[in-house]
mmCIF file with all atom_site columns, C-alpha atoms in Angstrom:
data_model
loop_
_atom_site.group_PDB
_atom_site.id
_atom_site.type_symbol
_atom_site.label_atom_id
_atom_site.label_alt_id
_atom_site.label_comp_id
_atom_site.label_asym_id
_atom_site.label_entity_id
_atom_site.label_seq_id
_atom_site.pdbx_PDB_ins_code
_atom_site.Cartn_x
_atom_site.Cartn_y
_atom_site.Cartn_z
_atom_site.occupancy
_atom_site.B_iso_or_equiv
_atom_site.pdbx_formal_charge
_atom_site.auth_seq_id
_atom_site.auth_comp_id
_atom_site.auth_asym_id
_atom_site.auth_atom_id
_atom_site.pdbx_PDB_model_num
ATOM 1  C CA . THR A 1 1  ? 17.508 44.460 -24.888 1.00 73.00 ? 1  THR A CA 1
ATOM 2  C CA . ASP A 1 2  ? 20.683 46.098 -26.179 1.00 84.00 ? 2  ASP A CA 1
ATOM 3  C CA . PRO A 1 3  ? 22.842 48.431 -24.075 1.00 79.00 ? 3  PRO A CA 1
ATOM 4  C CA . VAL A 1 4  ? 22.579 52.193 -24.530 1.00 77.00 ? 4  VAL A CA 1
ATOM 5  C CA . MET A 1 5  ? 25.811 54.182 -25.006 1.00 72.00 ? 5  MET A CA 1
ATOM 6  C CA . ASP A 1 6  ? 26.090 57.877 -24.194 1.00 72.00 ? 6  ASP A CA 1
ATOM 7  C CA . TYR A 1 7  ? 29.201 59.740 -25.372 1.00 72.00 ? 7  TYR A CA 1
ATOM 8  C CA . GLY A 1 8  ? 30.257 63.071 -23.944 1.00 72.00 ? 8  GLY A CA 1
ATOM 9  C CA . GLU A 1 9  ? 33.213 65.410 -23.904 1.00 76.00 ? 9  GLU A CA 1
ATOM 10 C CA . HIS A 1 10 ? 34.990 63.690 -21.023 1.00 75.00 ? 10 HIS A CA 1
ATOM 11 C CA . LEU A 1 11 ? 37.852 61.272 -21.531 1.00 77.00 ? 11 LEU A CA 1
ATOM 12 C CA . ALA A 1 12 ? 38.857 58.640 -18.982 1.00 80.00 ? 12 ALA A CA 1
ATOM 13 C CA . GLU A 1 13 ? 42.592 57.958 -18.808 1.00 87.00 ? 13 GLU A CA 1
ATOM 14 C CA . ASP A 1 14 ? 43.782 54.895 -16.913 1.00 91.00 ? 14 ASP A CA 1
ATOM 15 C CA . TYR A 1 15 ? 47.372 53.802 -16.383 1.00 89.00 ? 15 TYR A CA 1
ATOM 16 C CA . SER A 1 16 ? 48.301 50.329 -15.146 1.00 91.00 ? 16 SER A CA 1
ATOM 17 C CA . PHE A 1 17 ? 51.338 49.914 -12.914 1.00 91.00 ? 17 PHE A CA 1
ATOM 18 C CA . THR A 1 18 ? 53.168 46.822 -11.675 1.00 94.00 ? 18 THR A CA 1
ATOM 19 C CA . LEU A 1 19 ? 55.932 47.155 -9.103  1.00 94.00 ? 19 LEU A CA 1
ATOM 20 C CA . ASP A 1 20 ? 58.306 44.455 -7.910  1.00 97.00 ? 20 ASP A CA 1
ATOM 21 C CA . VAL A 1 21 ? 59.247 44.754 -4.246  1.00 97.00 ? 21 VAL A CA 1
ATOM 22 C CA . PRO A 1 22 ? 62.065 42.264 -3.520  1.00 97.00 ? 22 PRO A CA 1
ATOM 23 C CA . HIS A 1 23 ? 62.656 40.787 -0.079  1.00 97.00 ? 23 HIS A CA 1
ATOM 24 C CA . GLY A 1 24 ? 65.186 42.766 1.919   1.00 95.00 ? 24 GLY A CA 1
ATOM 25 C CA . ALA A 1 25 ? 65.580 45.066 4.897   1.00 96.00 ? 25 ALA A CA 1
ATOM 26 C CA . ASP A 1 26 ? 62.894 47.511 3.659   1.00 96.00 ? 26 ASP A CA 1
ATOM 27 C CA . TRP A 1 27 ? 60.480 44.986 2.129   1.00 96.00 ? 27 TRP A CA 1
ATOM 28 C CA . VAL A 1 28 ? 57.792 45.118 4.849   1.00 96.00 ? 28 VAL A CA 1
ATOM 29 C CA . THR A 1 29 ? 57.923 48.921 5.037   1.00 97.00 ? 29 THR A CA 1
ATOM 30 C CA . ASP A 1 30 ? 57.786 49.341 1.249   1.00 96.00 ? 30 ASP A CA 1
ATOM 31 C CA . VAL A 1 31 ? 54.748 47.076 0.845   1.00 97.00 ? 31 VAL A CA 1
ATOM 32 C CA . ARG A 1 32 ? 53.017 48.740 3.807   1.00 96.00 ? 32 ARG A CA 1
ATOM 33 C CA . GLU A 1 33 ? 53.577 52.220 2.317   1.00 95.00 ? 33 GLU A CA 1
ATOM 34 C CA . LEU A 1 34 ? 52.244 51.158 -1.087  1.00 94.00 ? 34 LEU A CA 1
ATOM 35 C CA . ARG A 1 35 ? 49.140 49.742 0.591   1.00 95.00 ? 35 ARG A CA 1
ATOM 36 C CA . ALA A 1 36 ? 48.686 53.008 2.532   1.00 95.00 ? 36 ALA A CA 1
ATOM 37 C CA . PHE A 1 37 ? 48.706 54.986 -0.732  1.00 90.00 ? 37 PHE A CA 1
ATOM 38 C CA . ALA A 1 38 ? 46.049 52.668 -2.136  1.00 91.00 ? 38 ALA A CA 1
ATOM 39 C CA . VAL A 1 39 ? 43.653 53.150 0.776   1.00 92.00 ? 39 VAL A CA 1
ATOM 40 C CA . ALA A 1 40 ? 44.339 56.892 1.218   1.00 89.00 ? 40 ALA A CA 1
ATOM 41 C CA . LYS A 1 41 ? 41.391 57.918 -1.004  1.00 83.00 ? 41 LYS A CA 1
ATOM 42 C CA . ARG A 1 42 ? 43.328 61.019 -2.065  1.00 87.00 ? 42 ARG A CA 1
ATOM 43 C CA . THR A 1 43 ? 44.512 62.493 -5.317  1.00 88.00 ? 43 THR A CA 1
ATOM 44 C CA . LEU A 1 44 ? 48.169 61.551 -5.689  1.00 89.00 ? 44 LEU A CA 1
ATOM 45 C CA . MET A 1 45 ? 50.836 62.450 -8.242  1.00 89.00 ? 45 MET A CA 1
ATOM 46 C CA . PHE A 1 46 ? 52.387 59.547 -10.097 1.00 87.00 ? 46 PHE A CA 1
ATOM 47 C CA . ARG A 1 47 ? 55.606 59.624 -12.114 1.00 86.00 ? 47 ARG A CA 1
ATOM 48 C CA . ASP A 1 48 ? 57.130 56.730 -13.985 1.00 81.00 ? 48 ASP A CA 1
ATOM 49 C CA . ASN A 1 49 ? 60.396 55.934 -15.705 1.00 86.00 ? 49 ASN A CA 1
ATOM 50 C CA . ARG A 1 50 ? 58.968 57.059 -19.062 1.00 86.00 ? 50 ARG A CA 1
ATOM 51 C CA . GLY A 1 51 ? 58.567 60.650 -17.936 1.00 86.00 ? 51 GLY A CA 1
ATOM 52 C CA . ARG A 1 52 ? 54.779 60.518 -17.519 1.00 82.00 ? 52 ARG A CA 1
ATOM 53 C CA . ALA A 1 53 ? 53.347 62.469 -14.610 1.00 87.00 ? 53 ALA A CA 1
ATOM 54 C CA . VAL A 1 54 ? 49.649 62.381 -13.743 1.00 88.00 ? 54 VAL A CA 1
ATOM 55 C CA . HIS A 1 55 ? 47.435 63.289 -10.833 1.00 91.00 ? 55 HIS A CA 1
ATOM 56 C CA . GLY A 1 56 ? 44.967 60.536 -10.051 1.00 91.00 ? 56 GLY A CA 1
ATOM 57 C CA . GLN A 1 57 ? 43.470 57.971 -7.729  1.00 91.00 ? 57 GLN A CA 1
ATOM 58 C CA . ILE A 1 58 ? 44.468 54.343 -7.187  1.00 93.00 ? 58 ILE A CA 1
ATOM 59 C CA . SER A 1 59 ? 42.019 51.518 -7.799  1.00 93.00 ? 59 SER A CA 1
ATOM 60 C CA . GLY A 1 60 ? 42.312 47.765 -8.218  1.00 94.00 ? 60 GLY A CA 1
ATOM 61 C CA . TYR A 1 61 ? 45.219 47.425 -5.775  1.00 96.00 ? 61 TYR A CA 1
ATOM 62 C CA . ARG A 1 62 ? 46.576 43.850 -5.640  1.00 97.00 ? 62 ARG A CA 1
ATOM 63 C CA . GLU A 1 63 ? 49.493 42.165 -3.910  1.00 97.00 ? 63 GLU A CA 1
ATOM 64 C CA . ARG A 1 64 ? 50.952 38.908 -5.183  1.00 97.00 ? 64 ARG A CA 1
ATOM 65 C CA . ASP A 1 65 ? 53.410 37.028 -2.963  1.00 96.00 ? 65 ASP A CA 1
ATOM 66 C CA . LEU A 1 66 ? 56.233 35.376 -4.896  1.00 97.00 ? 66 LEU A CA 1
ATOM 67 C CA . GLY A 1 67 ? 59.409 33.554 -3.919  1.00 96.00 ? 67 GLY A CA 1
ATOM 68 C CA . TRP A 1 68 ? 61.587 36.647 -4.385  1.00 97.00 ? 68 TRP A CA 1
ATOM 69 C CA . GLY A 1 69 ? 59.221 39.226 -2.816  1.00 97.00 ? 69 GLY A CA 1
ATOM 70 C CA . THR A 1 70 ? 55.882 40.857 -3.563  1.00 97.00 ? 70 THR A CA 1
ATOM 71 C CA . GLN A 1 71 ? 54.478 42.085 -6.856  1.00 98.00 ? 71 GLN A CA 1
ATOM 72 C CA . VAL A 1 72 ? 52.105 45.024 -6.433  1.00 97.00 ? 72 VAL A CA 1
ATOM 73 C CA . SER A 1 73 ? 49.769 46.138 -9.212  1.00 97.00 ? 73 SER A CA 1
ATOM 74 C CA . PHE A 1 74 ? 47.164 48.882 -9.443  1.00 95.00 ? 74 PHE A CA 1
ATOM 75 C CA . THR A 1 75 ? 45.459 51.251 -11.839 1.00 94.00 ? 75 THR A CA 1
ATOM 76 C CA . VAL A 1 76 ? 45.654 55.031 -11.683 1.00 92.00 ? 76 VAL A CA 1
ATOM 77 C CA . THR A 1 77 ? 42.716 57.000 -13.078 1.00 91.00 ? 77 THR A CA 1
ATOM 78 C CA . ARG A 1 78 ? 43.766 60.484 -14.126 1.00 90.00 ? 78 ARG A CA 1
ATOM 79 C CA . SER A 1 79 ? 41.878 63.347 -12.495 1.00 87.00 ? 79 SER A CA 1
ATOM 80 C CA . ASP A 1 80 ? 41.805 67.082 -12.867 1.00 81.00 ? 80 ASP A CA 1
ATOM 81 C CA . TRP A 1 81 ? 43.939 68.819 -10.245 1.00 77.00 ? 81 TRP A CA 1
ATOM 82 C CA . ASP A 1 82 ? 44.322 72.493 -9.345  1.00 75.00 ? 82 ASP A CA 1
ATOM 83 C CA . GLY A 1 83 ? 45.606 72.007 -5.835  1.00 69.00 ? 83 GLY A CA 1
ATOM 84 C CA . GLU A 1 84 ? 48.973 72.415 -4.268  1.00 67.00 ? 84 GLU A CA 1
ATOM 85 C CA . VAL A 1 85 ? 51.452 69.553 -4.442  1.00 61.00 ? 85 VAL A CA 1
ATOM 86 C CA . VAL A 1 86 ? 52.246 68.350 -0.910  1.00 60.00 ? 86 VAL A CA 1
ATOM 87 C CA . VAL A 1 87 ? 55.486 66.414 -0.503  1.00 57.00 ? 87 VAL A CA 1
#
């Protein structure tokens, strides 16, 4: 059988991020904090160097160990947010 597609008014927006965390004094702490964000199961605000800012949740978190440090990648799925921003 063929798949059935159902289109609605909702739009899914995903953003892919890759961060390079080089070895250094803060390396372990930085990787640990990124991992904590990934498992927090909370709506977070993300900003990047292109000026984009979105509220969303992390999925697909991956760490890749390399000779110079760790490469972290994940996807952020945009979500609707009316709440207060907690810093």
